PDB file of C-alpha atoms in Angstrom:
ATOM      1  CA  UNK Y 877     -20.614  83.912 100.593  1.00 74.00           C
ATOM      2  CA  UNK Y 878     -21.062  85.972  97.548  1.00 76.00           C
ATOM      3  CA  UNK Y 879     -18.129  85.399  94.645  1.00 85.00           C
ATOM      4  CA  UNK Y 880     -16.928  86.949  91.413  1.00 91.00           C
ATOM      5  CA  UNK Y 881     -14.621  85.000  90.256  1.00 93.00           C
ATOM      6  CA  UNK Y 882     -12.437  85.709  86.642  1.00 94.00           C
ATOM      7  CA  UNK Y 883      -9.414  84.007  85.465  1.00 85.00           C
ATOM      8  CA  UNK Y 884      -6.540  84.737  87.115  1.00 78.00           C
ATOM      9  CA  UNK Y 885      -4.318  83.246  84.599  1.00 85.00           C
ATOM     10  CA  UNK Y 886      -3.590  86.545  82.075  1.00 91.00           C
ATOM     11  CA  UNK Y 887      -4.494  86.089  78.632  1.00 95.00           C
ATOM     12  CA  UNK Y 888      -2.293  86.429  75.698  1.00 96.00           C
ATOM     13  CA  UNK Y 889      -3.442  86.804  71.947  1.00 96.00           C
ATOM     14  CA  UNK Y 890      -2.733  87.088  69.224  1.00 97.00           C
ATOM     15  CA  UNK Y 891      -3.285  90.625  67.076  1.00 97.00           C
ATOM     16  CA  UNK Y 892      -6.585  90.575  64.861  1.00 97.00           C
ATOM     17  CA  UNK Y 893      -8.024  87.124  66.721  1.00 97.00           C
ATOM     18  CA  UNK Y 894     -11.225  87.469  69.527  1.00 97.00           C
ATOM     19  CA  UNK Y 895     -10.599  87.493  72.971  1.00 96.00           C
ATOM     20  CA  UNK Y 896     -12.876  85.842  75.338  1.00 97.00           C
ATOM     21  CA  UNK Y 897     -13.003  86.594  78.969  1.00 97.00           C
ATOM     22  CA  UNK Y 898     -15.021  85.103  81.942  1.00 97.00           C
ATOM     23  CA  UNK Y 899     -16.711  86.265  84.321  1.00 96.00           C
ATOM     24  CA  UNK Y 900     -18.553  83.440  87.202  1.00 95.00           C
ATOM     25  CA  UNK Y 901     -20.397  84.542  90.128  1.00 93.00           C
ATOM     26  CA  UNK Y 902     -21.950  82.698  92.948  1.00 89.00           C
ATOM     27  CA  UNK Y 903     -24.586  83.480  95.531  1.00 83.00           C
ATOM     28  CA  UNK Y 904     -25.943  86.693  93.409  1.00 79.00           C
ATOM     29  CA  UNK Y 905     -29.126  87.393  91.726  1.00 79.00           C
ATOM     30  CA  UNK Y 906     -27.746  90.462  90.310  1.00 79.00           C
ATOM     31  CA  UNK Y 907     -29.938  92.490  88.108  1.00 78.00           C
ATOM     32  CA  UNK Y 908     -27.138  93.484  85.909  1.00 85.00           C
ATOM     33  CA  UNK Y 909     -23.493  93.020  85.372  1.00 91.00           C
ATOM     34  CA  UNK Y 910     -20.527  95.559  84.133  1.00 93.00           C
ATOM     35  CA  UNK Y 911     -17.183  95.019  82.293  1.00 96.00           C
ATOM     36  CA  UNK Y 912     -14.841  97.844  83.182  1.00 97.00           C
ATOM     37  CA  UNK Y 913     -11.717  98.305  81.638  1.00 98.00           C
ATOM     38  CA  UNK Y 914      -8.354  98.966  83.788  1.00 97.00           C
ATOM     39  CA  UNK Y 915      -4.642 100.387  83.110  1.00 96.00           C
ATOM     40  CA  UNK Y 916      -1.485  99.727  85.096  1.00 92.00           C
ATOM     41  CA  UNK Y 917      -2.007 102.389  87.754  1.00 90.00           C
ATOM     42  CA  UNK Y 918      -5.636 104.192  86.439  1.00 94.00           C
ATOM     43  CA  UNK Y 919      -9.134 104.065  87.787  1.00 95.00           C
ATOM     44  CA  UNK Y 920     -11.268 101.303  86.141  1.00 96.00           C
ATOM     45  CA  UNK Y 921     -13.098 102.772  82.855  1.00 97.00           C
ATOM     46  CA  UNK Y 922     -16.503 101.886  82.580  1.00 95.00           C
ATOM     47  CA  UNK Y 923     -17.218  99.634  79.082  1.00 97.00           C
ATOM     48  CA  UNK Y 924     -20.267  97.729  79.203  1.00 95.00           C
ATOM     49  CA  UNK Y 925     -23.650  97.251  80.818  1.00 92.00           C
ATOM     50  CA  UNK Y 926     -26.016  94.234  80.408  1.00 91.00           C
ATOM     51  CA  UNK Y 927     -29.417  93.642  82.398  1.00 88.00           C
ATOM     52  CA  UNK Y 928     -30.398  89.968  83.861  1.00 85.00           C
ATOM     53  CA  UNK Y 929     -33.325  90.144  81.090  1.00 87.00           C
ATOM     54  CA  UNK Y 930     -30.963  90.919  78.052  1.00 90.00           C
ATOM     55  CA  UNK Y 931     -28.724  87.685  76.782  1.00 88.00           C
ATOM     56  CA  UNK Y 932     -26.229  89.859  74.671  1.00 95.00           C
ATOM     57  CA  UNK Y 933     -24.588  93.561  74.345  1.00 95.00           C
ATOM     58  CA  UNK Y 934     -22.678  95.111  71.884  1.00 96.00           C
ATOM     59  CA  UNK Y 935     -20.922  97.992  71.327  1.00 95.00           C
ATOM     60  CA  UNK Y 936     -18.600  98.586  68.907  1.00 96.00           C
ATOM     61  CA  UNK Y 937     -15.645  95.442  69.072  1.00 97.00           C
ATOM     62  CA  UNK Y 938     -16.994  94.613  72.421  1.00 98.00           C
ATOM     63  CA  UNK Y 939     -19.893  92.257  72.982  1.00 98.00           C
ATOM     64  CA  UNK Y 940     -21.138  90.589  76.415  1.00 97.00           C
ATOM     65  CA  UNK Y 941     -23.196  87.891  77.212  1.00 96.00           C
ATOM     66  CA  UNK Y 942     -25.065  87.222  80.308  1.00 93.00           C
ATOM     67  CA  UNK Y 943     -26.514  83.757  81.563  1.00 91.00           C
ATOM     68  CA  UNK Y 944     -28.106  84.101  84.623  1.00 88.00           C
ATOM     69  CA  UNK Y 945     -28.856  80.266  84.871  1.00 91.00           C
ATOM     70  CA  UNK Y 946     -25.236  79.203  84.348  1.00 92.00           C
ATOM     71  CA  UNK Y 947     -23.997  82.544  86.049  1.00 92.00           C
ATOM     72  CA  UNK Y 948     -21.538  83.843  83.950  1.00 94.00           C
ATOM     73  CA  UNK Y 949     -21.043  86.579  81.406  1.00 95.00           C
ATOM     74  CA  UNK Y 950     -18.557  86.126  78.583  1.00 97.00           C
ATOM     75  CA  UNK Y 951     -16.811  89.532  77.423  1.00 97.00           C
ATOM     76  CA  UNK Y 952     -15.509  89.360  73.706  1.00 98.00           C
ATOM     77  CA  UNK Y 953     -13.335  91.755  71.924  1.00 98.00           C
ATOM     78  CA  UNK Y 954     -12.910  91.085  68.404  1.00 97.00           C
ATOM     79  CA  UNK Y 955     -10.458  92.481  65.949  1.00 97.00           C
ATOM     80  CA  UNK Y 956      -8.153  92.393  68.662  1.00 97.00           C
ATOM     81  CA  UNK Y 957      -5.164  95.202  68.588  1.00 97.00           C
ATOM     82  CA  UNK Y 958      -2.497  95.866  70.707  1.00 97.00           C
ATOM     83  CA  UNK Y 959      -4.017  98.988  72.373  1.00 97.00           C
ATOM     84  CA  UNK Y 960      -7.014  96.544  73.971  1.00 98.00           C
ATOM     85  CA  UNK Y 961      -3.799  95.385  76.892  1.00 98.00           C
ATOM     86  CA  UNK Y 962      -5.175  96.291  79.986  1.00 97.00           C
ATOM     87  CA  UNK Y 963      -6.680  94.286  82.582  1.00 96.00           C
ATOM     88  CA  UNK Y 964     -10.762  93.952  82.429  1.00 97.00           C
ATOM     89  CA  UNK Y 965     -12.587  93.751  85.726  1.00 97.00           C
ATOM     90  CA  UNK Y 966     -16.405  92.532  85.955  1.00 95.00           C
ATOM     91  CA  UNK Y 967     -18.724  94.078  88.844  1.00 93.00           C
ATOM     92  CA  UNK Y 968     -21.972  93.006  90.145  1.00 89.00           C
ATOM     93  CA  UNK Y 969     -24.650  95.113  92.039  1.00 76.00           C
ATOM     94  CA  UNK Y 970     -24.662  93.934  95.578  1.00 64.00           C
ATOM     95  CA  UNK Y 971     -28.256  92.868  96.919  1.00 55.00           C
ATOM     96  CA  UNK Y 972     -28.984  96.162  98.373  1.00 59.00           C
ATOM     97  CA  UNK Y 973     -28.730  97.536  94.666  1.00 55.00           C
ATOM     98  CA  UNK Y 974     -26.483 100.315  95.255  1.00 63.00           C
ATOM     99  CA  UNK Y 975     -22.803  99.005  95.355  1.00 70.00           C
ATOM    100  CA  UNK Y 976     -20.863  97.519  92.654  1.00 82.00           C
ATOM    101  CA  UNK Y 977     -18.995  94.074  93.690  1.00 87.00           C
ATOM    102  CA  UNK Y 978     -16.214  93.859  91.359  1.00 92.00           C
ATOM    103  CA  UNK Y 979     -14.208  90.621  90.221  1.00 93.00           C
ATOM    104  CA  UNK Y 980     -10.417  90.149  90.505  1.00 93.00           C
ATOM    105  CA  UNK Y 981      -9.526  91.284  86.722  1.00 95.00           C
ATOM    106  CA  UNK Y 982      -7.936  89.412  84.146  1.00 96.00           C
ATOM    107  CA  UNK Y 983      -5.088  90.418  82.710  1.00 96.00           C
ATOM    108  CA  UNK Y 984      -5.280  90.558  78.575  1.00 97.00           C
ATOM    109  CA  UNK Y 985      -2.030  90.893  76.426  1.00 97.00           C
ATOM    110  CA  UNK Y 986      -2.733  91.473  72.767  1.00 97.00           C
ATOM    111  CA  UNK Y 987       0.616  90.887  70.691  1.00 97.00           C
ATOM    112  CA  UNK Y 988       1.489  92.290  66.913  1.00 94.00           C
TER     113      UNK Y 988
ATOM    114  CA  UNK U  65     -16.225 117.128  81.662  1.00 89.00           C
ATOM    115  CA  UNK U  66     -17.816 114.182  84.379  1.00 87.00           C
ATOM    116  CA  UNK U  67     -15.135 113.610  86.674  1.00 94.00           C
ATOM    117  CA  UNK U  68     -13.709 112.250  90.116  1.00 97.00           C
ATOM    118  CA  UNK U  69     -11.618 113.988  91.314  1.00 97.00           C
ATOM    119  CA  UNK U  70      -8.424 112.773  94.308  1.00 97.00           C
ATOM    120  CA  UNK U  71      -5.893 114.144  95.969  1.00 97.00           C
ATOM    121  CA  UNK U  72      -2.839 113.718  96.210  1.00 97.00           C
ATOM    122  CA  UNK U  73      -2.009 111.081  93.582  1.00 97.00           C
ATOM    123  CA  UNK U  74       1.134 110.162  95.441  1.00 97.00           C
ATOM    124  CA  UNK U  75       1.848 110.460  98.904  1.00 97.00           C
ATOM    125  CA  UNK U  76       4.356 108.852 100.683  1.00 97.00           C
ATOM    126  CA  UNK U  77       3.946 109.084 104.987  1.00 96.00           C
ATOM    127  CA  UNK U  78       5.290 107.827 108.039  1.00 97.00           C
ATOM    128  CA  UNK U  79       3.629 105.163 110.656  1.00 97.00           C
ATOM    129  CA  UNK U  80       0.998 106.848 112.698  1.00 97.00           C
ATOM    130  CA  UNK U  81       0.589 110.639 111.031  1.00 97.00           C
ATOM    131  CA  UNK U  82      -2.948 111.339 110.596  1.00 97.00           C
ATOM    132  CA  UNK U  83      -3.714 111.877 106.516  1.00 97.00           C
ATOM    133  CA  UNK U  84      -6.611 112.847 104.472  1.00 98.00           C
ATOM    134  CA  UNK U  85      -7.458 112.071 101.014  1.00 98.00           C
ATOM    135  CA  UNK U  86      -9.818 113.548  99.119  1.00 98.00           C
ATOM    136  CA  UNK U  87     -12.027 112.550  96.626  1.00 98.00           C
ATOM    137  CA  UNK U  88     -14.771 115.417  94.725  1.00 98.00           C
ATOM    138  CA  UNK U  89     -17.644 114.770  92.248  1.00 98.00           C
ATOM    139  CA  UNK U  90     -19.069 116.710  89.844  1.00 96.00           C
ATOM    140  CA  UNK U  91     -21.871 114.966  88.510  1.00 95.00           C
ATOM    141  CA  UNK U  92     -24.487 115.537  91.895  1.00 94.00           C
ATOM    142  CA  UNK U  93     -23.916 111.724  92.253  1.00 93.00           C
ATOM    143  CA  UNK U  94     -25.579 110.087  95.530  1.00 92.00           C
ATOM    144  CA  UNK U  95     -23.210 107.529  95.614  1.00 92.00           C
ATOM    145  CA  UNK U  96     -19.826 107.543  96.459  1.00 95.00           C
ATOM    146  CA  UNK U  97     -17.379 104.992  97.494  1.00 95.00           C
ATOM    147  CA  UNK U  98     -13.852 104.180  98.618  1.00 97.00           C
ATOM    148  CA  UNK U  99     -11.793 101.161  97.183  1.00 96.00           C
ATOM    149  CA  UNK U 100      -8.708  99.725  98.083  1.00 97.00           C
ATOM    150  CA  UNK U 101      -6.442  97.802  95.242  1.00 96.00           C
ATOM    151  CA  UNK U 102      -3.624  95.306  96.344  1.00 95.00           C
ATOM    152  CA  UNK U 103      -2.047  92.695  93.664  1.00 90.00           C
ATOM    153  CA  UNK U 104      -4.260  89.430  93.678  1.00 86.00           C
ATOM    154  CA  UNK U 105      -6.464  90.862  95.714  1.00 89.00           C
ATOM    155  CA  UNK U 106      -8.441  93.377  93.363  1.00 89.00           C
ATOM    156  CA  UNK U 107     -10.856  95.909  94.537  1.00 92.00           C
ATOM    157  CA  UNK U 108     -11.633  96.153  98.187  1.00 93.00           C
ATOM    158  CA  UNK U 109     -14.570  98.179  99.367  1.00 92.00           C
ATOM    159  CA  UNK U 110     -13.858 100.293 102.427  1.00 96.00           C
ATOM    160  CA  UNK U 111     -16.884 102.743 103.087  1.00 95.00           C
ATOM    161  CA  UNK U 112     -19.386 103.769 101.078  1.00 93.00           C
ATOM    162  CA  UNK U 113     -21.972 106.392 101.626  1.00 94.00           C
ATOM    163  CA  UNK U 114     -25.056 106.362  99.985  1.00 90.00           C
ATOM    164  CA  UNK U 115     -26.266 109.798 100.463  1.00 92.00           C
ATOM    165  CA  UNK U 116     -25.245 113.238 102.837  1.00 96.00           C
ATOM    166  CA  UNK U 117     -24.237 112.175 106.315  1.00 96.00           C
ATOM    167  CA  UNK U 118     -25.440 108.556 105.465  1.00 94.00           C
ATOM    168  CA  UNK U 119     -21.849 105.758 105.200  1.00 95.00           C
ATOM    169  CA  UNK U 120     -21.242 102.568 106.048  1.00 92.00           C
ATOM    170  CA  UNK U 121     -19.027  99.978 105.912  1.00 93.00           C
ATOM    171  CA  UNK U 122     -17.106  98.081 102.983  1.00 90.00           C
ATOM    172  CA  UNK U 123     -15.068  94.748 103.287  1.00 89.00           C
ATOM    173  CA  UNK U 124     -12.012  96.286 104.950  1.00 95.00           C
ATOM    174  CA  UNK U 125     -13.314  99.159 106.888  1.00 97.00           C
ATOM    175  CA  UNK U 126     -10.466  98.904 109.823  1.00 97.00           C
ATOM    176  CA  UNK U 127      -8.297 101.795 110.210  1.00 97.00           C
ATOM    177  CA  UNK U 128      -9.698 104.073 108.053  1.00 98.00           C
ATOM    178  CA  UNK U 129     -12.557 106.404 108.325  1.00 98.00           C
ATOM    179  CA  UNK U 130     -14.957 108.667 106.271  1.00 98.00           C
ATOM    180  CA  UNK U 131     -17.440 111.958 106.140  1.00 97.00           C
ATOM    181  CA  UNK U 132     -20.359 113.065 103.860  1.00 98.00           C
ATOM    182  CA  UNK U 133     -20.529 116.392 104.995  1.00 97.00           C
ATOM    183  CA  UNK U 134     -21.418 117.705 101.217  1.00 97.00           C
ATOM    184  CA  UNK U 135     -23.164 115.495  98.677  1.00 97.00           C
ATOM    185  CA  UNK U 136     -19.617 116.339  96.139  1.00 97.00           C
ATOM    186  CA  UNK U 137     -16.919 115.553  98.484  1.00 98.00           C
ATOM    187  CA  UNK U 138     -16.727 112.088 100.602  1.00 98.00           C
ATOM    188  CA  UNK U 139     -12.364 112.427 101.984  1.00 98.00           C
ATOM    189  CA  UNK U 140     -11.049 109.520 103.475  1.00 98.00           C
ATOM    190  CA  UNK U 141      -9.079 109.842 106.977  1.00 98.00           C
ATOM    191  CA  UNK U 142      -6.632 107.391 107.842  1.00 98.00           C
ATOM    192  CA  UNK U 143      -5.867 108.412 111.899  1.00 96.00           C
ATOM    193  CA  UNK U 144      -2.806 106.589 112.256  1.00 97.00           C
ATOM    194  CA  UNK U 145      -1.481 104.972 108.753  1.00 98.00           C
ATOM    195  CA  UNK U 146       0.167 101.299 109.723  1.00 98.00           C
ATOM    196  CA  UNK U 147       2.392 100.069 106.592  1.00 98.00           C
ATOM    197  CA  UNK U 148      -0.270  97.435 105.624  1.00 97.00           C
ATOM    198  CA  UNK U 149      -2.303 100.286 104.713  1.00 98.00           C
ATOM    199  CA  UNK U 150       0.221 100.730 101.809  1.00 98.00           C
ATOM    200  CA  UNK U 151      -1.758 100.429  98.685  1.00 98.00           C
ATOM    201  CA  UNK U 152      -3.476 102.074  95.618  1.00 97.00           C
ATOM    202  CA  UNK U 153      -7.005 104.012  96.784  1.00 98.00           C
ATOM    203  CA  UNK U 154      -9.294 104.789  94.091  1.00 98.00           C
ATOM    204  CA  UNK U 155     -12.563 107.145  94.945  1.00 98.00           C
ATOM    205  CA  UNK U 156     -16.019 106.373  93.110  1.00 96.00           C
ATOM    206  CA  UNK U 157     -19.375 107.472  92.456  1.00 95.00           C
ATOM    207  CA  UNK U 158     -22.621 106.724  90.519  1.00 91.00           C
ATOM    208  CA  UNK U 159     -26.138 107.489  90.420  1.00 87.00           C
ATOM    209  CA  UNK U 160     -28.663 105.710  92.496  1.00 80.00           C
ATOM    210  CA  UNK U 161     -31.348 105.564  90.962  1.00 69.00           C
ATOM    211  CA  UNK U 162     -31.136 104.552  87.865  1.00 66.00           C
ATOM    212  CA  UNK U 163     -28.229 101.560  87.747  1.00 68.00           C
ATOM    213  CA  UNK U 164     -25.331 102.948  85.908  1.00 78.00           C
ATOM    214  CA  UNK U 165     -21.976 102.716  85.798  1.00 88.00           C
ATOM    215  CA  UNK U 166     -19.540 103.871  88.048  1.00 92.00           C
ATOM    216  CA  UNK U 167     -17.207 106.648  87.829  1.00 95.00           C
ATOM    217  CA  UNK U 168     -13.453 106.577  89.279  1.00 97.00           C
ATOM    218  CA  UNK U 169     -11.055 108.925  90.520  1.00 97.00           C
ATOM    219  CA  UNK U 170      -7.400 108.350  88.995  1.00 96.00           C
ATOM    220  CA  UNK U 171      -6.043 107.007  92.181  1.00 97.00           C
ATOM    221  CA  UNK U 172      -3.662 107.534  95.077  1.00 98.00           C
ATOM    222  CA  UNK U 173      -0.569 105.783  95.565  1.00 97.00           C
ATOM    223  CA  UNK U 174      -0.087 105.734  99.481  1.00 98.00           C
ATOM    224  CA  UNK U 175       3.020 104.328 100.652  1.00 98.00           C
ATOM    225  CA  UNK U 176       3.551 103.970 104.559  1.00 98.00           C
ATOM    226  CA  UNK U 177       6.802 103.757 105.554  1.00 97.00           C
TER     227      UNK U 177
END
């Protein structure tokens, strides 16, 4: 069956240092993956898009890789500050293409 | 402003009293969907409807039901509300077409007493 799996265990860093989240998946081919950012009790916020032919995005702090042989895409957020707490979900398409498939979330504390 | 709108944000209902929530789009999306959110379980699809008059099932589809009448709205009916139905919804849409992100609604608590 087809499996997003991120760490469950939450995250906590330090202020100023990079934060590195996972993102596995089995049984996919997606074409592309998302990173969605989510806050106790809010809709997920859409951050970043990456395509199976692309290897990295940035935007900003944020910066995503995607490995489609290993499949897994690594979400980084450098100069981390306090106000980057929130959980951070990862979705694939499904195979029809049209529905997102989205991971459990991990949980990211960012202390001063 | 793009948004998603659902309603109500809270509601809190008794065992077996038929409820509607809604959920509206303003961006002519084709796409909408419903998702259910339970600790360690993340996002749950219910339904999803791809276009007017066109849904179909999610992962947890029982008990709950859906209509596409307009391409902006897409409510969700719960018949008769159980407690395990208790949970956080959240409403969403996106474009076909091209393979964007998706948009969410802000959420409705539901508590089933």
């Amino acid at each position: 069956s087809q499996k997003i799996e991120q760490n469950s265990e939450a995250l906590n860093i330090q202020e100023g240092k990079t934060a590195t989240l996972t993102c596995n998946y089995t049984n996919y081919s997606p074409a592309y993956l998302q990173w969605y950012r989510q806050d106790p009790g809010r809709g997920p916020v859409f951050l970043l898009l990456i395509r199976e032919n692309e290897k990295e995005k940035r935007k900003e702090r944020l910066k995503v890789t995607f490995d489609t042989t290993l499949k897994q895409s690594l979400f980084h957020i450098t100069a981390s500050q306090p106000a980057d707490s929130a959980t951070y979900l990862c979705a694939l398409d499904l195979d029809s293409g049209y529905a997102l498939n989205f991971g459990k979330g991990t949980s990211l504390l960012v202390t001063p | 402003e793009a948004q998603v709108t659902q309603n109500p944000r809270y509601l809190i209902t008794v065992t077996g009293k038929k409820l509607t929530v809604t959920c509206s789009q303003n961006m002519n999306h084709e796409y909408m969907s419903w998702y259910r959110q339970d600790p360690g379980l993340g996002l749950r699809q219910i339904y999803y409807s791809m276009n007017v008059e066109v849904t179909d099932k999610g992962d947890v589809p029982e008990g709950y039901k859906v209509s596409r009448k307009e391409k902006r709205n897409f409510p969700l009916i719960l018949e008769s509300p159980s407690p395990n139905q208790t949970s956080l919804y959240f409403c969403a849409s996106k474009k076909i077409r091209d393979r964007t992100e998706a948009f969410f609604g802000q959420g409705t608590r539901l508590t089933v007493v």
